Tab-separated table of C-alpha atoms in Angstrom:
chain	number	residue	atom	x	y	z
A	26	GLY	CA	95.323	134.428	108.011
A	27	LYS	CA	96.151	136.438	104.909
A	28	TRP	CA	93.148	138.224	103.398
A	29	HIS	CA	95.122	140.123	100.714
A	30	MET	CA	92.050	142.078	99.520
A	31	GLY	CA	92.575	145.341	101.379
A	32	VAL	CA	90.289	147.220	103.750
A	33	ASN	CA	88.897	150.619	102.777
A	34	CYS	CA	87.415	152.381	99.746
A	35	LYS	CA	86.634	156.025	100.541
A	36	THR	CA	87.346	156.582	104.238
A	37	ARG	CA	89.597	155.056	106.877
A	38	HIS	CA	86.696	153.287	108.548
A	39	ASP	CA	84.339	152.199	105.740
A	40	HIS	CA	85.886	148.662	105.651
A	41	CYS	CA	84.314	148.024	102.232
A	42	HIS	CA	86.882	145.333	101.308
A	43	HIS	CA	87.013	143.815	104.804
A	44	PRO	CA	86.081	140.109	105.274
A	45	LEU	CA	83.150	141.054	107.503
A	46	ASN	CA	81.673	142.895	104.510
A	47	HIS	CA	82.054	139.814	102.333
A	48	GLY	CA	80.183	137.082	104.156
A	49	PHE	CA	82.476	136.256	107.071
A	50	ASP	CA	81.321	136.561	110.707
A	51	TYR	CA	84.786	136.665	112.283
A	52	PHE	CA	88.238	137.651	111.063
A	53	TYR	CA	91.752	137.476	112.432
A	54	GLY	CA	94.760	138.049	110.209
A	55	MET	CA	96.526	140.264	107.671
A	56	PRO	CA	94.166	142.436	105.631
A	57	PHE	CA	96.958	143.038	103.106
A	58	THR	CA	99.729	140.716	101.939
A	59	LEU	CA	103.065	139.369	103.165
A	60	VAL	CA	106.143	140.778	101.439
A	61	ASN	CA	109.843	141.141	102.228
A	62	GLU	CA	109.200	144.695	103.410
A	63	CYS	CA	107.323	143.240	106.408
A	64	GLN	CA	110.574	141.779	107.708
A	65	GLY	CA	112.625	144.802	106.774
A	66	THR	CA	115.853	142.873	106.234
A	67	ASP	CA	115.478	141.357	102.747
A	68	ASP	CA	115.590	143.124	99.391
A	69	PRO	CA	112.426	145.127	98.597
A	70	GLU	CA	109.816	142.995	96.879
A	71	LEU	CA	106.778	145.234	96.466
A	72	ALA	CA	106.560	146.762	92.970
A	73	LYS	CA	110.321	146.766	92.612
A	74	SER	CA	110.292	148.176	89.080
A	75	SER	CA	107.785	150.890	90.090
A	76	GLN	CA	110.002	151.958	92.991
A	77	GLU	CA	112.958	152.295	90.636
A	78	THR	CA	110.856	154.395	88.232
A	79	TYR	CA	109.573	156.677	91.001
A	80	TRP	CA	113.091	157.135	92.381
A	81	PHE	CA	114.373	158.020	88.883
A	82	TYR	CA	111.697	160.722	88.488
A	83	THR	CA	112.451	162.027	91.988
A	84	GLN	CA	116.143	162.357	91.092
A	85	MET	CA	115.255	164.184	87.877
A	86	ILE	CA	113.087	166.670	89.789
A	87	ILE	CA	115.845	167.229	92.383
A	88	LEU	CA	118.380	167.761	89.581
A	89	ALA	CA	116.048	170.220	87.831
A	90	VAL	CA	115.493	172.223	91.053
A	91	LEU	CA	119.227	172.360	91.821
A	92	THR	CA	120.001	173.444	88.255
A	93	LEU	CA	117.419	176.243	88.422
A	94	VAL	CA	118.684	177.411	91.838
A	95	ILE	CA	122.306	177.539	90.650
A	96	GLY	CA	121.236	179.241	87.437
A	97	LYS	CA	119.204	181.788	89.362
A	98	LEU	CA	121.998	182.570	91.823
A	99	ALA	CA	124.534	182.874	88.996
A	100	ASN	CA	122.122	184.956	86.894
A	101	LEU	CA	122.200	182.331	84.123
A	102	PHE	CA	118.409	181.820	83.958
A	103	PRO	CA	115.733	184.521	84.195
A	104	VAL	CA	113.473	182.305	86.293
A	105	LYS	CA	111.276	183.404	89.182
A	106	TRP	CA	111.753	182.007	92.685
A	107	LYS	CA	108.037	181.132	92.766
A	108	ILE	CA	108.509	178.658	89.910
A	109	ILE	CA	111.517	177.058	91.626
A	110	ILE	CA	109.645	176.786	94.941
A	111	CYS	CA	106.559	175.279	93.234
A	112	LEU	CA	108.735	172.713	91.445
A	113	ALA	CA	110.500	171.845	94.720
A	114	ILE	CA	107.159	171.396	96.502
A	115	CYS	CA	105.858	169.177	93.675
A	116	GLY	CA	109.043	167.105	93.898
A	117	LEU	CA	108.690	166.753	97.653
A	118	LEU	CA	105.047	165.672	97.352
A	119	HIS	CA	106.012	163.183	94.629
A	120	PHE	CA	108.720	161.707	96.859
A	121	ILE	CA	106.431	161.545	99.912
A	122	SER	CA	103.633	159.844	97.949
A	123	TRP	CA	105.737	157.027	96.498
A	124	PHE	CA	107.992	156.573	99.540
A	125	SER	CA	104.946	156.353	101.779
A	126	SER	CA	103.556	153.678	99.434
A	127	TYR	CA	106.673	151.526	99.557
A	128	GLY	CA	109.167	152.807	102.142
A	129	PHE	CA	106.833	152.534	105.136
A	130	THR	CA	105.132	149.276	104.102
A	131	LYS	CA	106.168	147.520	107.313
A	132	TYR	CA	104.480	150.160	109.468
A	133	TRP	CA	101.501	150.960	107.261
A	134	ASN	CA	100.423	147.604	105.841
A	135	CYS	CA	102.081	144.734	107.717
A	136	ILE	CA	99.350	144.662	110.337
A	137	LEU	CA	97.071	142.192	112.102
A	138	MET	CA	93.372	142.760	112.689
A	139	ARG	CA	90.695	141.063	114.751
A	140	ASN	CA	87.393	141.870	113.102
A	141	HIS	CA	87.546	145.670	112.583
A	142	ASP	CA	90.202	146.326	115.237
A	143	ILE	CA	93.946	146.493	114.571
A	144	THR	CA	95.741	144.315	117.112
A	145	GLU	CA	99.339	144.744	115.886
A	146	GLN	CA	100.915	147.519	113.836
A	147	PRO	CA	103.477	146.546	112.696
A	148	MET	CA	102.918	142.835	113.206
A	149	ASN	CA	105.405	140.767	115.179
A	150	LEU	CA	106.351	138.160	112.581
A	151	GLN	CA	107.928	135.817	115.118
A	152	LYS	CA	104.596	135.437	116.925
A	153	THR	CA	102.238	135.463	113.944
A	154	THR	CA	102.388	131.684	113.432
A	155	SER	CA	101.341	130.900	116.990
A	156	ASN	CA	98.732	133.686	116.971
A	157	ILE	CA	97.001	132.421	113.809
A	158	LEU	CA	97.115	128.821	115.025
A	159	LYS	CA	95.718	129.766	118.425
A	160	GLU	CA	92.876	131.763	116.837
A	161	ALA	CA	91.973	128.896	114.470
A	162	ILE	CA	91.937	126.322	117.283
A	163	THR	CA	89.849	128.592	119.491
A	164	PHE	CA	87.402	129.102	116.624
A	165	ILE	CA	86.943	125.330	116.207
A	166	GLU	CA	86.417	124.813	119.933
A	167	ARG	CA	83.968	127.714	120.085
A	168	ASN	CA	81.845	126.404	117.191
A	169	LYS	CA	82.183	122.638	117.548
A	170	HIS	CA	78.504	122.127	118.434
A	171	ARG	CA	77.194	123.678	115.212
A	172	PRO	CA	78.141	123.780	111.528
A	173	PHE	CA	81.055	126.114	110.820
A	174	LEU	CA	83.260	127.245	107.964
A	175	LEU	CA	86.900	127.894	108.892
A	176	PHE	CA	89.078	129.405	106.182
A	177	VAL	CA	92.754	129.419	107.198
A	178	SER	CA	94.972	131.278	104.745
A	179	LEU	CA	98.456	130.554	106.055
A	180	LEU	CA	101.333	133.019	105.727
A	181	HIS	CA	103.425	129.945	104.883
A	182	VAL	CA	104.896	129.149	102.293
A	183	HIS	CA	105.563	132.694	101.128
A	184	THR	CA	108.481	135.084	101.106
A	185	PRO	CA	110.000	136.293	103.378
A	186	LEU	CA	109.549	132.702	104.703
A	187	ILE	CA	108.970	133.589	108.343
A	188	THR	CA	109.943	130.457	110.274
A	189	THR	CA	110.041	130.156	114.059
A	190	GLU	CA	113.287	129.132	115.736
A	191	LYS	CA	111.895	125.671	116.530
A	192	PHE	CA	111.794	124.766	112.817
A	193	GLN	CA	114.893	126.520	111.539
A	194	GLY	CA	117.392	123.989	110.212
A	195	ARG	CA	114.902	121.104	110.346
A	196	SER	CA	114.867	120.543	106.587
A	197	ARG	CA	117.530	119.488	104.105
A	198	HIS	CA	116.129	122.114	101.711
A	199	GLY	CA	117.128	125.308	103.453
A	200	LEU	CA	114.790	127.994	104.727
A	201	TYR	CA	112.107	127.118	102.176
A	202	GLY	CA	112.067	123.523	103.392
A	203	ASP	CA	111.943	124.689	107.012
A	204	ASN	CA	108.935	126.836	106.179
A	205	VAL	CA	107.166	123.894	104.521
A	206	GLU	CA	107.904	121.747	107.594
A	207	GLU	CA	106.344	124.349	109.878
A	208	MET	CA	103.296	124.691	107.639
A	209	ASP	CA	102.876	120.909	107.697
A	210	TRP	CA	103.040	120.973	111.502
A	211	MET	CA	100.413	123.750	111.642
A	212	VAL	CA	98.011	121.787	109.428
A	213	GLY	CA	98.644	118.732	111.603
A	214	ARG	CA	97.761	120.675	114.743
A	215	LEU	CA	94.443	121.764	113.190
A	216	LEU	CA	93.636	118.191	112.154
A	217	ASP	CA	94.465	116.977	115.674
A	218	VAL	CA	91.926	119.429	117.112
A	219	ILE	CA	89.274	118.257	114.630
A	220	ASP	CA	89.961	114.659	115.708
A	221	LYS	CA	90.036	115.503	119.428
A	222	GLU	CA	86.656	117.232	119.230
A	223	ASP	CA	85.186	114.149	117.473
A	224	LEU	CA	84.533	116.123	114.272
A	225	LYS	CA	86.683	113.942	112.020
A	226	ASN	CA	83.916	112.108	110.131
A	227	THR	CA	81.667	115.136	109.758
A	228	THR	CA	84.202	117.734	108.598
A	229	PHE	CA	85.082	118.365	104.965
A	230	ILE	CA	88.716	119.574	104.773
A	231	TYR	CA	90.277	120.969	101.603
A	232	PHE	CA	93.985	121.852	101.391
A	233	ALA	CA	95.395	123.730	98.398
A	234	SER	CA	97.993	126.239	97.282
A	235	ASP	CA	97.235	129.377	95.303
A	236	HIS	CA	100.149	129.140	92.826
A	237	GLY	CA	103.328	127.273	92.006
A	238	GLY	CA	106.838	127.828	93.296
A	239	PHE	CA	108.339	131.323	93.187
A	240	LEU	CA	111.595	130.569	91.361
A	241	GLU	CA	112.582	134.242	91.196
A	242	ALA	CA	112.738	134.554	94.993
A	243	HIS	CA	116.375	134.590	96.145
A	244	ARG	CA	118.433	135.602	99.144
A	245	GLY	CA	122.009	135.872	97.987
A	246	ASN	CA	122.742	132.603	96.187
A	247	SER	CA	119.968	130.715	97.985
A	248	GLN	CA	116.714	130.050	96.165
A	249	LEU	CA	113.653	130.680	98.332
A	250	GLY	CA	110.821	129.769	96.028
A	251	GLY	CA	110.477	126.018	95.852
A	252	TRP	CA	110.587	123.756	92.827
A	253	ASN	CA	108.169	123.077	89.974
A	254	GLY	CA	109.547	119.879	88.495
A	255	ILE	CA	109.031	119.499	84.753
A	256	TYR	CA	106.595	122.404	84.533
A	257	LYS	CA	107.270	125.889	83.226
A	258	VAL	CA	106.355	128.539	85.745
A	259	CYS	CA	105.973	132.233	86.235
A	260	PHE	CA	104.877	132.455	89.876
A	261	SER	CA	101.117	133.119	89.719
A	262	MET	CA	101.256	134.930	86.390
A	263	GLY	CA	99.464	133.638	83.312
A	264	GLY	CA	98.876	130.100	82.202
A	265	TRP	CA	102.047	127.981	82.374
A	266	GLU	CA	101.374	124.709	84.194
A	267	GLY	CA	103.939	125.364	86.923
A	268	GLY	CA	102.071	128.474	88.038
A	269	ILE	CA	98.616	126.886	88.234
A	270	ARG	CA	99.119	123.150	88.820
A	271	VAL	CA	99.005	122.929	92.622
A	272	PRO	CA	98.033	120.332	95.240
A	273	GLY	CA	94.366	119.729	95.940
A	274	ILE	CA	94.022	117.411	98.945
A	275	VAL	CA	90.649	116.483	100.452
A	276	ARG	CA	89.926	114.713	103.759
A	277	TRP	CA	86.436	113.567	104.796
A	278	PRO	CA	86.752	110.120	106.420
A	279	GLY	CA	83.035	109.672	107.029
A	280	VAL	CA	82.204	110.102	103.361
A	281	LEU	CA	85.251	109.813	101.070
A	282	PRO	CA	87.505	106.727	100.869
A	283	ALA	CA	91.200	107.306	101.624
A	284	GLY	CA	93.864	107.049	98.945
A	285	THR	CA	91.668	108.031	96.006
A	286	VAL	CA	93.428	109.934	93.213
A	287	ILE	CA	91.312	112.017	90.835
A	288	ASP	CA	93.220	113.067	87.735
A	289	GLU	CA	90.787	115.723	86.524
A	290	PRO	CA	91.269	119.495	86.126
A	291	THR	CA	89.479	121.460	88.823
A	292	SER	CA	89.780	125.035	90.056
A	293	LEU	CA	89.995	126.950	93.309
A	294	MET	CA	86.815	128.642	92.068
A	295	ASP	CA	85.114	125.285	92.735
A	296	ILE	CA	85.434	125.738	96.503
A	297	TYR	CA	82.600	128.278	96.652
A	298	PRO	CA	79.859	126.163	95.004
A	299	THR	CA	81.116	123.096	96.926
A	300	VAL	CA	80.765	124.874	100.280
A	301	VAL	CA	77.359	126.244	99.281
A	302	GLN	CA	76.132	122.732	98.461
A	303	LEU	CA	77.512	121.335	101.715
A	304	ALA	CA	75.654	124.072	103.603
A	305	GLY	CA	72.390	123.216	101.847
A	306	GLY	CA	72.268	126.470	99.898
A	307	ALA	CA	72.122	127.395	96.234
A	308	VAL	CA	74.554	129.521	94.218
A	309	PRO	CA	73.126	132.805	92.882
A	310	GLN	CA	71.240	132.410	89.619
A	311	ASP	CA	71.467	136.057	88.548
A	312	ARG	CA	75.093	135.788	87.396
A	313	VAL	CA	77.551	133.354	85.828
A	314	VAL	CA	79.453	131.445	88.520
A	315	ASP	CA	82.615	129.962	87.019
A	316	GLY	CA	83.124	127.268	89.658
A	317	HIS	CA	81.412	123.859	89.891
A	318	THR	CA	80.731	121.753	92.965
A	319	LEU	CA	83.409	119.110	93.545
A	320	LEU	CA	81.147	116.679	95.402
A	321	PRO	CA	79.996	114.541	92.416
A	322	LEU	CA	83.632	114.129	91.340
A	323	LEU	CA	84.819	113.336	94.870
A	324	GLN	CA	81.984	110.904	95.596
A	325	GLY	CA	82.406	109.105	92.277
A	326	THR	CA	78.949	109.880	90.892
A	327	GLU	CA	80.667	111.739	88.046
A	328	GLN	CA	83.881	110.623	86.377
A	329	HIS	CA	84.836	113.854	84.643
A	330	SER	CA	85.291	117.428	85.789
A	331	ARG	CA	82.490	119.763	84.776
A	332	HIS	CA	85.135	122.179	83.516
A	333	GLU	CA	85.312	121.654	79.789
A	334	PHE	CA	87.188	124.957	79.527
A	335	LEU	CA	89.341	126.817	82.057
A	336	PHE	CA	90.452	130.377	81.342
A	337	HIS	CA	93.799	131.423	82.795
A	338	TYR	CA	94.260	135.132	83.417
A	339	CYS	CA	97.154	137.370	84.369
A	340	GLY	CA	95.494	140.391	85.933
A	341	VAL	CA	92.762	141.396	83.474
A	342	PHE	CA	94.543	139.785	80.524
A	343	LEU	CA	93.530	136.367	79.195
A	344	HIS	CA	96.791	134.470	78.723
A	345	ALA	CA	95.729	130.873	78.135
A	346	VAL	CA	92.759	128.554	77.678
A	347	ARG	CA	92.589	124.879	78.666
A	348	TRP	CA	90.178	122.558	76.831
A	349	HIS	CA	89.361	119.195	78.393
A	350	GLN	CA	88.009	117.404	75.336
A	351	ARG	CA	85.148	115.248	76.569
A	352	ASP	CA	84.979	112.656	73.795
A	353	SER	CA	88.696	111.818	73.708
A	354	GLY	CA	89.888	112.842	77.177
A	355	THR	CA	92.658	114.908	75.576
A	356	ILE	CA	93.601	118.157	77.329
A	357	TRP	CA	94.662	121.012	75.047
A	358	LYS	CA	96.153	124.339	76.129
A	359	ALA	CA	96.320	127.442	73.933
A	360	HIS	CA	98.575	130.330	75.016
A	361	TYR	CA	97.646	133.757	73.655
A	362	ALA	CA	100.398	135.469	75.639
A	363	THR	CA	103.384	134.225	77.634
A	364	PRO	CA	105.869	136.032	79.911
A	365	VAL	CA	109.300	136.700	78.443
A	366	PHE	CA	111.730	134.686	80.555
A	367	GLN	CA	114.968	136.401	81.611
A	368	PRO	CA	117.396	134.845	80.830
A	369	GLU	CA	115.531	133.265	77.910
A	370	ALA	CA	116.086	129.596	78.784
A	371	SER	CA	115.823	130.025	82.568
A	372	GLY	CA	112.106	129.285	82.856
A	373	ALA	CA	111.548	132.346	85.087
A	374	CYS	CA	111.744	136.170	85.112
A	375	PHE	CA	114.892	136.414	87.216
A	376	LYS	CA	115.877	139.928	86.078
A	377	ARG	CA	112.452	141.442	86.776
A	378	GLY	CA	111.840	139.541	90.010
A	379	ILE	CA	108.258	138.803	88.986
A	380	CYS	CA	106.737	138.257	85.547
A	381	PRO	CA	104.522	141.075	84.226
A	382	CYS	CA	101.049	140.605	82.763
A	383	SER	CA	101.436	143.014	79.851
A	384	GLY	CA	103.836	145.355	78.110
A	385	ASP	CA	107.290	144.486	76.816
A	386	GLY	CA	107.619	141.657	79.326
A	387	VAL	CA	104.961	139.609	77.515
A	388	ALA	CA	105.096	137.894	74.110
A	389	HIS	CA	101.808	137.702	72.165
A	390	HIS	CA	101.155	134.720	69.897
A	391	ASP	CA	99.091	134.691	66.699
A	392	PRO	CA	98.269	131.925	66.135
A	393	PRO	CA	98.356	130.934	69.801
A	394	LEU	CA	100.875	128.386	71.084
A	395	LEU	CA	98.994	125.082	71.265
A	396	PHE	CA	100.056	122.145	73.456
A	397	ASN	CA	98.637	118.682	73.993
A	398	LEU	CA	98.963	118.458	77.792
A	399	SER	CA	98.025	114.771	77.738
A	400	GLN	CA	101.282	114.034	75.885
A	401	ASP	CA	103.345	117.136	76.680
A	402	PRO	CA	102.570	118.317	80.241
A	403	SER	CA	105.775	120.369	80.411
A	404	GLU	CA	104.579	122.475	77.443
A	405	ALA	CA	107.888	122.018	75.651
A	406	ASN	CA	106.707	121.372	72.084
A	407	PRO	CA	104.165	123.792	70.606
A	408	LEU	CA	102.021	122.275	67.868
A	409	SER	CA	101.209	123.742	64.476
A	410	ALA	CA	98.965	122.974	61.523
A	411	ASP	CA	101.916	121.099	59.991
A	412	THR	CA	102.568	118.859	63.022
A	413	GLU	CA	99.014	118.402	64.369
A	414	PRO	CA	96.152	117.421	61.997
A	415	LEU	CA	93.562	118.667	64.532
A	416	PHE	CA	95.224	122.073	64.986
A	417	ASP	CA	92.633	124.122	63.075
A	418	THR	CA	89.686	122.200	64.565
A	419	VAL	CA	90.965	122.628	68.119
A	420	MET	CA	91.723	126.327	67.670
A	421	ARG	CA	88.259	127.004	66.197
A	422	ARG	CA	86.595	125.328	69.192
A	423	ILE	CA	88.764	127.209	71.704
A	424	ARG	CA	88.125	130.504	69.877
A	425	ARG	CA	84.378	129.936	70.093
A	426	ALA	CA	84.654	129.128	73.814
A	427	VAL	CA	86.595	132.358	74.434
A	428	GLU	CA	83.911	134.388	72.640
A	429	GLU	CA	81.186	132.771	74.759
A	430	HIS	CA	83.228	133.321	77.938
A	431	LEU	CA	83.905	136.999	77.219
A	432	ARG	CA	80.165	137.632	76.834
A	433	THR	CA	79.680	136.548	80.475
A	434	LEU	CA	82.119	139.120	81.901
A	435	THR	CA	81.130	142.413	83.478
A	436	PRO	CA	83.895	145.046	83.290
A	437	VAL	CA	84.959	146.493	86.649
A	438	PRO	CA	87.511	149.173	87.599
A	439	PRO	CA	91.059	147.711	87.554
A	440	GLN	CA	92.100	147.126	91.171
A	441	LEU	CA	95.792	146.963	90.223
A	442	SER	CA	95.902	150.380	88.554
A	443	PRO	CA	98.651	152.788	89.750
A	444	TYR	CA	96.029	155.068	91.342
A	445	ASN	CA	94.528	152.216	93.353
A	446	ASN	CA	97.939	151.180	94.632
A	447	ILE	CA	99.464	154.547	95.516
A	448	TRP	CA	99.361	155.413	99.214
A	449	LYS	CA	96.323	157.422	100.324
A	450	PRO	CA	96.622	158.731	103.898
A	451	TRP	CA	92.846	159.087	104.282
A	452	LEU	CA	92.449	155.302	103.746
A	453	GLN	CA	95.363	154.194	105.927
A	454	PRO	CA	94.331	151.769	108.707
A	455	CYS	CA	95.826	153.111	111.930
A	456	CYS	CA	95.539	151.963	115.524
A	457	GLY	CA	96.969	155.158	117.016
A	458	THR	CA	96.751	158.828	116.154
A	459	PHE	CA	97.686	159.101	112.494
A	460	PRO	CA	100.492	159.132	111.412
A	461	PHE	CA	101.772	157.632	114.695
A	462	CYS	CA	100.290	154.185	114.054
A	463	TRP	CA	101.728	151.735	116.535
A	464	CYS	CA	100.151	149.112	118.822
A	465	HIS	CA	100.573	145.559	120.074
A	466	GLU	CA	97.707	143.665	121.661
A	467	GLU	CA	99.847	142.057	124.370
A	468	ASN	CA	101.260	145.430	125.445
A	469	ASN	CA	97.777	146.941	125.502
A	470	LYS	CA	96.491	144.107	127.693
A	471	ALA	CA	99.466	144.480	130.024
């Protein structure tokens, strides 16, 4: 499925970010991410504000060149043709660089790979669902006689909500509901294969989402991004409960009793140490691993999550800290920064399309906004020293935890910097002769 971590670092074939360079033995899916540009019919979604900025600068350069040309021809400016030509070339290169980054997304980055080989460029979205499902089923059947780890990162439920004709109109909740229905069917098909191969009681299955509903996603007057109930949300940005409180569903009939509900904070970072324990391994001891194995919690040998503190980031910025107070069971949340909703009371960044992590789209809080999630899960009523007797005590403990946490971090180059996200032709995955990148596996086989 969706890898979302990219492919190359320095050359087109170094595959430094590829799954096969990060512990996986087999890969089939999207090395990048799924955006509206992949469909080519919806409004642009990728770095919308950046595209507008680049286009503004391009227009300014064009205007400057035209002004100089007219001035030169009319003898209004004593400017040399060399300067005008250099400025025009710079403007053209500027336009090519940003338009290649965003205008050709469908052809450059909406691709499917099998291991190191590109199988579709651009990908055929109407067949992707069946392709991913077929690959996953084949993988199970191929490895059923030995231990295996299958990680299926579905393209559902994600804009542009690619839904096959069979499921369109099935739901009472529009295209989003149809997409959820199809995802549910896909998961059911995988579970059926596990059952058919008599692996049911020996297979640990974990289902989760990576963030809450995307309220800002719209097509006309139709909302495409789900619903977050009583929780505030900003897609996957920052620390509001609606962006991070997602389903965690476990199935292991041979070991775990059905119908058990565990009301403890856990993290997707817990999957790694859990899988390592199941495989009989040990997590590395030469670094701080933020996750904890889920098995004691799931098996009932421990009653509380090992996460006393969870740190919620937006990019490289720490936005919020959650403290699960062991002695009282109270869960506190301190927000150091929160996205500025547009409109203010809407609960989402509708004008921007996606909430930013920093800059003028973020409000910083000193002292931080403090909530008692045990009593106020919707984070509607921030506490203060006047309204909460424990305010100063709680904030001191959280501040100390943040200091301890920050000492465990190793700075790395920012992967979301403008330079890392501008198009670089020498890194572009291509299944043909660059720049004529075009192939489909079925056509090649034919």
